[in-house]
Short mmCIF file of C-alpha atoms in Angstrom, two decimals:
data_model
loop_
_atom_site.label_atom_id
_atom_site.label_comp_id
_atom_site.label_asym_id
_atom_site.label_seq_id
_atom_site.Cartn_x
_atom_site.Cartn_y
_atom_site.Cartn_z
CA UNK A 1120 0.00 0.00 0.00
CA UNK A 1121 0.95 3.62 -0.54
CA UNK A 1122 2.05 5.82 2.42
CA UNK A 1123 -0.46 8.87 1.66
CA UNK A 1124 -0.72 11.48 4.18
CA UNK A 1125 -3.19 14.29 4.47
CA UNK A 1126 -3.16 17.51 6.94
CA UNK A 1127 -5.16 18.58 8.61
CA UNK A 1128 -7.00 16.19 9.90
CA UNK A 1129 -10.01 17.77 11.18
CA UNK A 1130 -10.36 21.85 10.38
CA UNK A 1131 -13.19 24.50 11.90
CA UNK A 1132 -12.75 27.98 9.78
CA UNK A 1133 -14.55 31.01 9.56
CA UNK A 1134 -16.17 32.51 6.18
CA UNK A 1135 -13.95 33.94 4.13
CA UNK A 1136 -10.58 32.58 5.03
CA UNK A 1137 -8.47 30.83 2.76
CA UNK A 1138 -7.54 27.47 3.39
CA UNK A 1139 -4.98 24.66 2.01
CA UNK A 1140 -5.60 21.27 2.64
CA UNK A 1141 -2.01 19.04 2.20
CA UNK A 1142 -1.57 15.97 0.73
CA UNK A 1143 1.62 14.06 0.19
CA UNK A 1144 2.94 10.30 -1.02
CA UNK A 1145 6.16 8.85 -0.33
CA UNK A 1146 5.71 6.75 -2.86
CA UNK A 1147 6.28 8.53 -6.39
CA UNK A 1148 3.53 8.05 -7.49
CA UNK A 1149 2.36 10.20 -11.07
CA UNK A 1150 -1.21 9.76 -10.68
CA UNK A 1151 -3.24 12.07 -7.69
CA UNK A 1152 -6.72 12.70 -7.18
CA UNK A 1153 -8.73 14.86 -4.82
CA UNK A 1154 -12.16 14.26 -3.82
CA UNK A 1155 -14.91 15.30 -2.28
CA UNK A 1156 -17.08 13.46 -0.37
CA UNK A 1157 -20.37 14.14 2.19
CA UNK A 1158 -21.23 12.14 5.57
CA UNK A 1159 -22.47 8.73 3.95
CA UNK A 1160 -22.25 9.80 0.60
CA UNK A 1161 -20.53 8.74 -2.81
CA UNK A 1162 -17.36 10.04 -3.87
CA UNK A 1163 -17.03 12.97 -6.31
CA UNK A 1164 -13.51 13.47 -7.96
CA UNK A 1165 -12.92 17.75 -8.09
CA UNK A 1166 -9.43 17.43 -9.26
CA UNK A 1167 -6.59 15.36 -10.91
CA UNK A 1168 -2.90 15.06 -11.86
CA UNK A 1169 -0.91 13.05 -14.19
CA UNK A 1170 2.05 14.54 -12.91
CA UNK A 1171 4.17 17.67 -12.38
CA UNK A 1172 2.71 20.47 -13.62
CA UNK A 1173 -0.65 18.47 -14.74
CA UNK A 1174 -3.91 19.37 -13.18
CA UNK A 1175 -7.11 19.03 -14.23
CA UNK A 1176 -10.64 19.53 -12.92
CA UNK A 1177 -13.09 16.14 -11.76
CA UNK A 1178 -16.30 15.47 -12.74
CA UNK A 1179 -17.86 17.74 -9.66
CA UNK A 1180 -17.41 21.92 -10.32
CA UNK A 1181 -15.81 22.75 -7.37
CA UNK A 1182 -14.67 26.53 -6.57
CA UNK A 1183 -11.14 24.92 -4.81
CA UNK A 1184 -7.80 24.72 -6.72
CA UNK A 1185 -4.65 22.68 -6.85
CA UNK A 1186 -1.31 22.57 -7.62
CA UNK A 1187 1.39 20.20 -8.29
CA UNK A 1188 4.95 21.55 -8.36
CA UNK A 1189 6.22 18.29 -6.77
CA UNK A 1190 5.98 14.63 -7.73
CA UNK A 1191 5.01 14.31 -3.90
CA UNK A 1192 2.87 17.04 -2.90
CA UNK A 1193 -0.78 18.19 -4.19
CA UNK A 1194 -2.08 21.06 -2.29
CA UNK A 1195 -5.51 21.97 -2.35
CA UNK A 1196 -6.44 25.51 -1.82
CA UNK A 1197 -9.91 27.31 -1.25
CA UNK A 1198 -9.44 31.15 -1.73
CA UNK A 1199 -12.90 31.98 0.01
CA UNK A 1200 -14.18 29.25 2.33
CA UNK A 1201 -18.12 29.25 2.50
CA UNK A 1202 -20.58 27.04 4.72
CA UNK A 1203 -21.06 25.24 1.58
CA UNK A 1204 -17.55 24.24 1.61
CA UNK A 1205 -18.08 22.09 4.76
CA UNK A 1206 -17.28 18.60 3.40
CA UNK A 1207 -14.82 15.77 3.90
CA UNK A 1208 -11.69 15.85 1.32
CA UNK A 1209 -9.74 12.82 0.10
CA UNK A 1210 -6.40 12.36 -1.34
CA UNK A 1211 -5.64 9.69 -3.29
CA UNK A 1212 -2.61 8.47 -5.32
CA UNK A 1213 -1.74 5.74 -8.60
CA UNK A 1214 1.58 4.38 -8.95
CA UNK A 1215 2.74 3.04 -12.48
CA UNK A 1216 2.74 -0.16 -11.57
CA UNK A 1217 -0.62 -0.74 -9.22
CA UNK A 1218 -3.87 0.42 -11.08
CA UNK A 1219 -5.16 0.93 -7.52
CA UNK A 1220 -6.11 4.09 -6.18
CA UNK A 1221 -5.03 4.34 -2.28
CA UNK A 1222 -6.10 6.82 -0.08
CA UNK A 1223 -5.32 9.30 2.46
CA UNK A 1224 -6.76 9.87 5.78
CA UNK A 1225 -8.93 12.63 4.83
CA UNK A 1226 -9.48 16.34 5.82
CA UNK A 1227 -12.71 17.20 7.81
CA UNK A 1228 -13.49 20.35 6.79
CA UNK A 1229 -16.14 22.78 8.54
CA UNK A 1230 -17.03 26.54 7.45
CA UNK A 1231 -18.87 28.54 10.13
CA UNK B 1135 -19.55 6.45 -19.57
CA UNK B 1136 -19.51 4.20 -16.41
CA UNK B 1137 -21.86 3.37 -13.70
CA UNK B 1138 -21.52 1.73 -10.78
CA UNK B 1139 -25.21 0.47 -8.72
CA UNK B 1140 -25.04 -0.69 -5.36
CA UNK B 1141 -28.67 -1.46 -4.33
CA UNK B 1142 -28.89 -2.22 -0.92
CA UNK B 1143 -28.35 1.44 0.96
CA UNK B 1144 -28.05 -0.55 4.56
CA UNK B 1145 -27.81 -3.91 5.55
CA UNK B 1146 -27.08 -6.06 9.06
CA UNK B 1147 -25.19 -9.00 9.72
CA UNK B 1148 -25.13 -11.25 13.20
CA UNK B 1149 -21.34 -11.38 14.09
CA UNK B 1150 -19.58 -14.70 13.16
CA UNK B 1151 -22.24 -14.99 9.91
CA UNK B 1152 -21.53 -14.10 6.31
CA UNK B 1153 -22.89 -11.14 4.71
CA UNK B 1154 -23.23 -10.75 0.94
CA UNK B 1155 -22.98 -6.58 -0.54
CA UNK B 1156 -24.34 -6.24 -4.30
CA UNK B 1157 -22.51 -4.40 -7.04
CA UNK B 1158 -23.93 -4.07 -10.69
CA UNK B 1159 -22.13 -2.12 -13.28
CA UNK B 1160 -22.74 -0.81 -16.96
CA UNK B 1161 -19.95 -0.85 -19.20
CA UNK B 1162 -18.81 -0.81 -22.83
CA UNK B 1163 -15.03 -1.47 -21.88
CA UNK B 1164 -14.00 -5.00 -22.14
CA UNK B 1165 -10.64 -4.62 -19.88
CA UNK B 1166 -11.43 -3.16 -16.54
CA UNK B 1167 -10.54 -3.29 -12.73
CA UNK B 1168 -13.40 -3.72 -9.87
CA UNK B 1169 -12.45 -2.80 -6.32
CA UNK B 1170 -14.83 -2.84 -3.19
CA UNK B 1171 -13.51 -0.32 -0.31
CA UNK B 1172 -14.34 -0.05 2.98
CA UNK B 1173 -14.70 3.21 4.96
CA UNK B 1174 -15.19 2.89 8.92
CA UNK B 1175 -16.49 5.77 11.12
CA UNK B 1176 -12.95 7.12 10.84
CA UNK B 1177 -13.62 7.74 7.59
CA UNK B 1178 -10.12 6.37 5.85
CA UNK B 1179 -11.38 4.87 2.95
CA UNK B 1180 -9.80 1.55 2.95
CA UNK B 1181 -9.10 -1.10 -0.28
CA UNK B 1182 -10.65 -4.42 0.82
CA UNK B 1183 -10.39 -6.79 -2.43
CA UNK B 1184 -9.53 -5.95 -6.03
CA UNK B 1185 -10.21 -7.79 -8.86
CA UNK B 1186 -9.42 -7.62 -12.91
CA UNK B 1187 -11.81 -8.38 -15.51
CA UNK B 1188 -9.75 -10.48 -17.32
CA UNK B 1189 -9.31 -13.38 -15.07
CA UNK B 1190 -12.12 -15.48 -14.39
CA UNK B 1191 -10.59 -16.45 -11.05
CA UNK B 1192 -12.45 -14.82 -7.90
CA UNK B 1193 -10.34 -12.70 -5.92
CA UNK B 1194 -10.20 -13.61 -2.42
CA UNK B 1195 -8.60 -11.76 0.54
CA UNK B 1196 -8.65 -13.78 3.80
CA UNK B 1197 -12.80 -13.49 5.09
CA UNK B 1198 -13.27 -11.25 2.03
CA UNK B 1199 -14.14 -12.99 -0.90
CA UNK B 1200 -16.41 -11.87 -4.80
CA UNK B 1201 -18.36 -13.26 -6.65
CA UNK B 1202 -17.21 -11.70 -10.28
CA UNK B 1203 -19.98 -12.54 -13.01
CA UNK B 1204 -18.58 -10.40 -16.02
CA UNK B 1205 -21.42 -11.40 -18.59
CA UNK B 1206 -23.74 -10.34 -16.10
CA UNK B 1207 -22.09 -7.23 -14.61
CA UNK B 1208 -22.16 -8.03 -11.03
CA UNK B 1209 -19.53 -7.73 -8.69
CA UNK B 1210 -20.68 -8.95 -5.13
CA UNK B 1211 -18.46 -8.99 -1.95
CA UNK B 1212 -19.31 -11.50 0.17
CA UNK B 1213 -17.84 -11.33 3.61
CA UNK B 1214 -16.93 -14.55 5.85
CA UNK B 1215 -17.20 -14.50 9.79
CA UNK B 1216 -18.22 -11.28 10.09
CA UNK B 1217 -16.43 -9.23 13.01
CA UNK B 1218 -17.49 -5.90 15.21
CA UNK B 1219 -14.90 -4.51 12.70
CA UNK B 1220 -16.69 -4.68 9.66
CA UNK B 1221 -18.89 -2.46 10.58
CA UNK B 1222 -18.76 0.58 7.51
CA UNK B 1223 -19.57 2.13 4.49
CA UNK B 1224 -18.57 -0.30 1.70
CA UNK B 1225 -18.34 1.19 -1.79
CA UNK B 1226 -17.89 -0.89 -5.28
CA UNK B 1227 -15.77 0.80 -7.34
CA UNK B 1228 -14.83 0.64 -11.68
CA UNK B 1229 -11.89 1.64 -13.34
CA UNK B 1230 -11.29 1.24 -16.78
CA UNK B 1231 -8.13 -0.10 -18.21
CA UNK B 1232 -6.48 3.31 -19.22
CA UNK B 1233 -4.19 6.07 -18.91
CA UNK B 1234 -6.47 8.36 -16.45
CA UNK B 1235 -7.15 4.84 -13.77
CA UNK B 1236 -10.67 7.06 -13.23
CA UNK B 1237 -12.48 5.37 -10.37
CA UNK B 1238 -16.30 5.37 -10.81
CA UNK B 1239 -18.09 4.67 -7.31
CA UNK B 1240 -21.54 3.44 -6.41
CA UNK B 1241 -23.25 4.79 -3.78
CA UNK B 1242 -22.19 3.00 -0.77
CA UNK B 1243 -23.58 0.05 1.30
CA UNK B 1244 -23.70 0.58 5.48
CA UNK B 1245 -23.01 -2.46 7.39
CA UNK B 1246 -23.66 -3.05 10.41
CA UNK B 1247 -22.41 -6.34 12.40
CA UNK B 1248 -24.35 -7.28 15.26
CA UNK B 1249 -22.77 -8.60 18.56
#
């Protein structure tokens, strides 16, 4: 399995403030994915990378954006958080060799 | 496009029996990957059992085992002396066989194992 870690863990934020929501593999993997996902709900995949400097937006429009400077690392970043924002957000990674998608911990993200 | 049906939205299990979770899909693809996940009140979601379409073998993972029926597109998890553990969200998943490895989900499945 991948080692895929995600930071923070659990966040409480007022409207307005911008937020970014870390998530890193150890693994070198080319392939990340961000998701979004509500209590007891199905997945929805808001953003994707094939690799350094590849990003590209999911399925689900979502108002968050990411980066990926580093093999490694694949921020995501809300300029303007909003009660509507309140959500859980996954990380998820692909290695060359695996066809499986493994995941992070998750961020638990709440907007006041 | 893909999609994934998982049509039981809760079921319950006595701990120590087997429980069998449904997965139907709709595809065009003939090479593919099935997955079922498992995400416990911590939320982490969790790979249980893969399998690939092009073996006819059923993937099995210790008390985890499927029942893969590729003319029929189903893709059932059936799980063996069920434990307190088990209790989650279990998701089917689809990815097709290229460059993207796009994961299609169903809609979930909550178990609940009974002491």
């Amino acid at each position: 399995e991948a080692d895929i870690y995600q930071t923070p863990r659990y966040l409480v934020i007022g409207t307005g403030k911008k937020i970014t929501l870390e998530c890193s593999q150890t693994m070198g993997h080319d392939k990340m994915y961000w998701y979004q996902q509500d209590p007891g709900m199905e997945l929805h995949l808001i953003h994707y990378s094939y690799g350094v400097n590849s990003t590209e937006k999911g399925d689900l429009s979502s108002e968050s954006t990411v980066s990926r400077i580093r093999t490694e690392h694949f921020p995501l970043t809300l300029e303007s958080a909003r009660p509507s924002h309140t959500s859980q957000y996954l990380c998820a990674s692909v290695g060359a060799s695996t066809d499986t998608q493994y995941f992070g911990p998750g961020t638990r993200l709440t907007v006041l | 496009a893909q999609t994934v049906t998982q049509s039981q939205p809760e079921m319950s299990v006595q701990e120590a029996e087997t429980v069998t979770l449904s997965c139907t899909y709709d595809t065009s693809e003939n090479n593919y990957y099935l997955f079922w996940y498992k995400q416990p009140p911590s939320r982490q979601m969790i790979l249980v059992i893969r399998q690939e379409a092009y073996k006819q073998q059923n993937a099995t993972e210790n008390r985890f085992s499927v029942n893969f029926q590729k003319a029929a597109k189903s893709f059932s998890l059936k799980i063996s002396d069920s434990q307190l553990g088990d209790t989650a969200m279990y998701f089917c998943a689809f990815m097709t066989n290229n460059a993207g490895n796009m994961l299609t989900f169903g809609g979930g499945t909550r178990l609940m194992v009974k002491p």
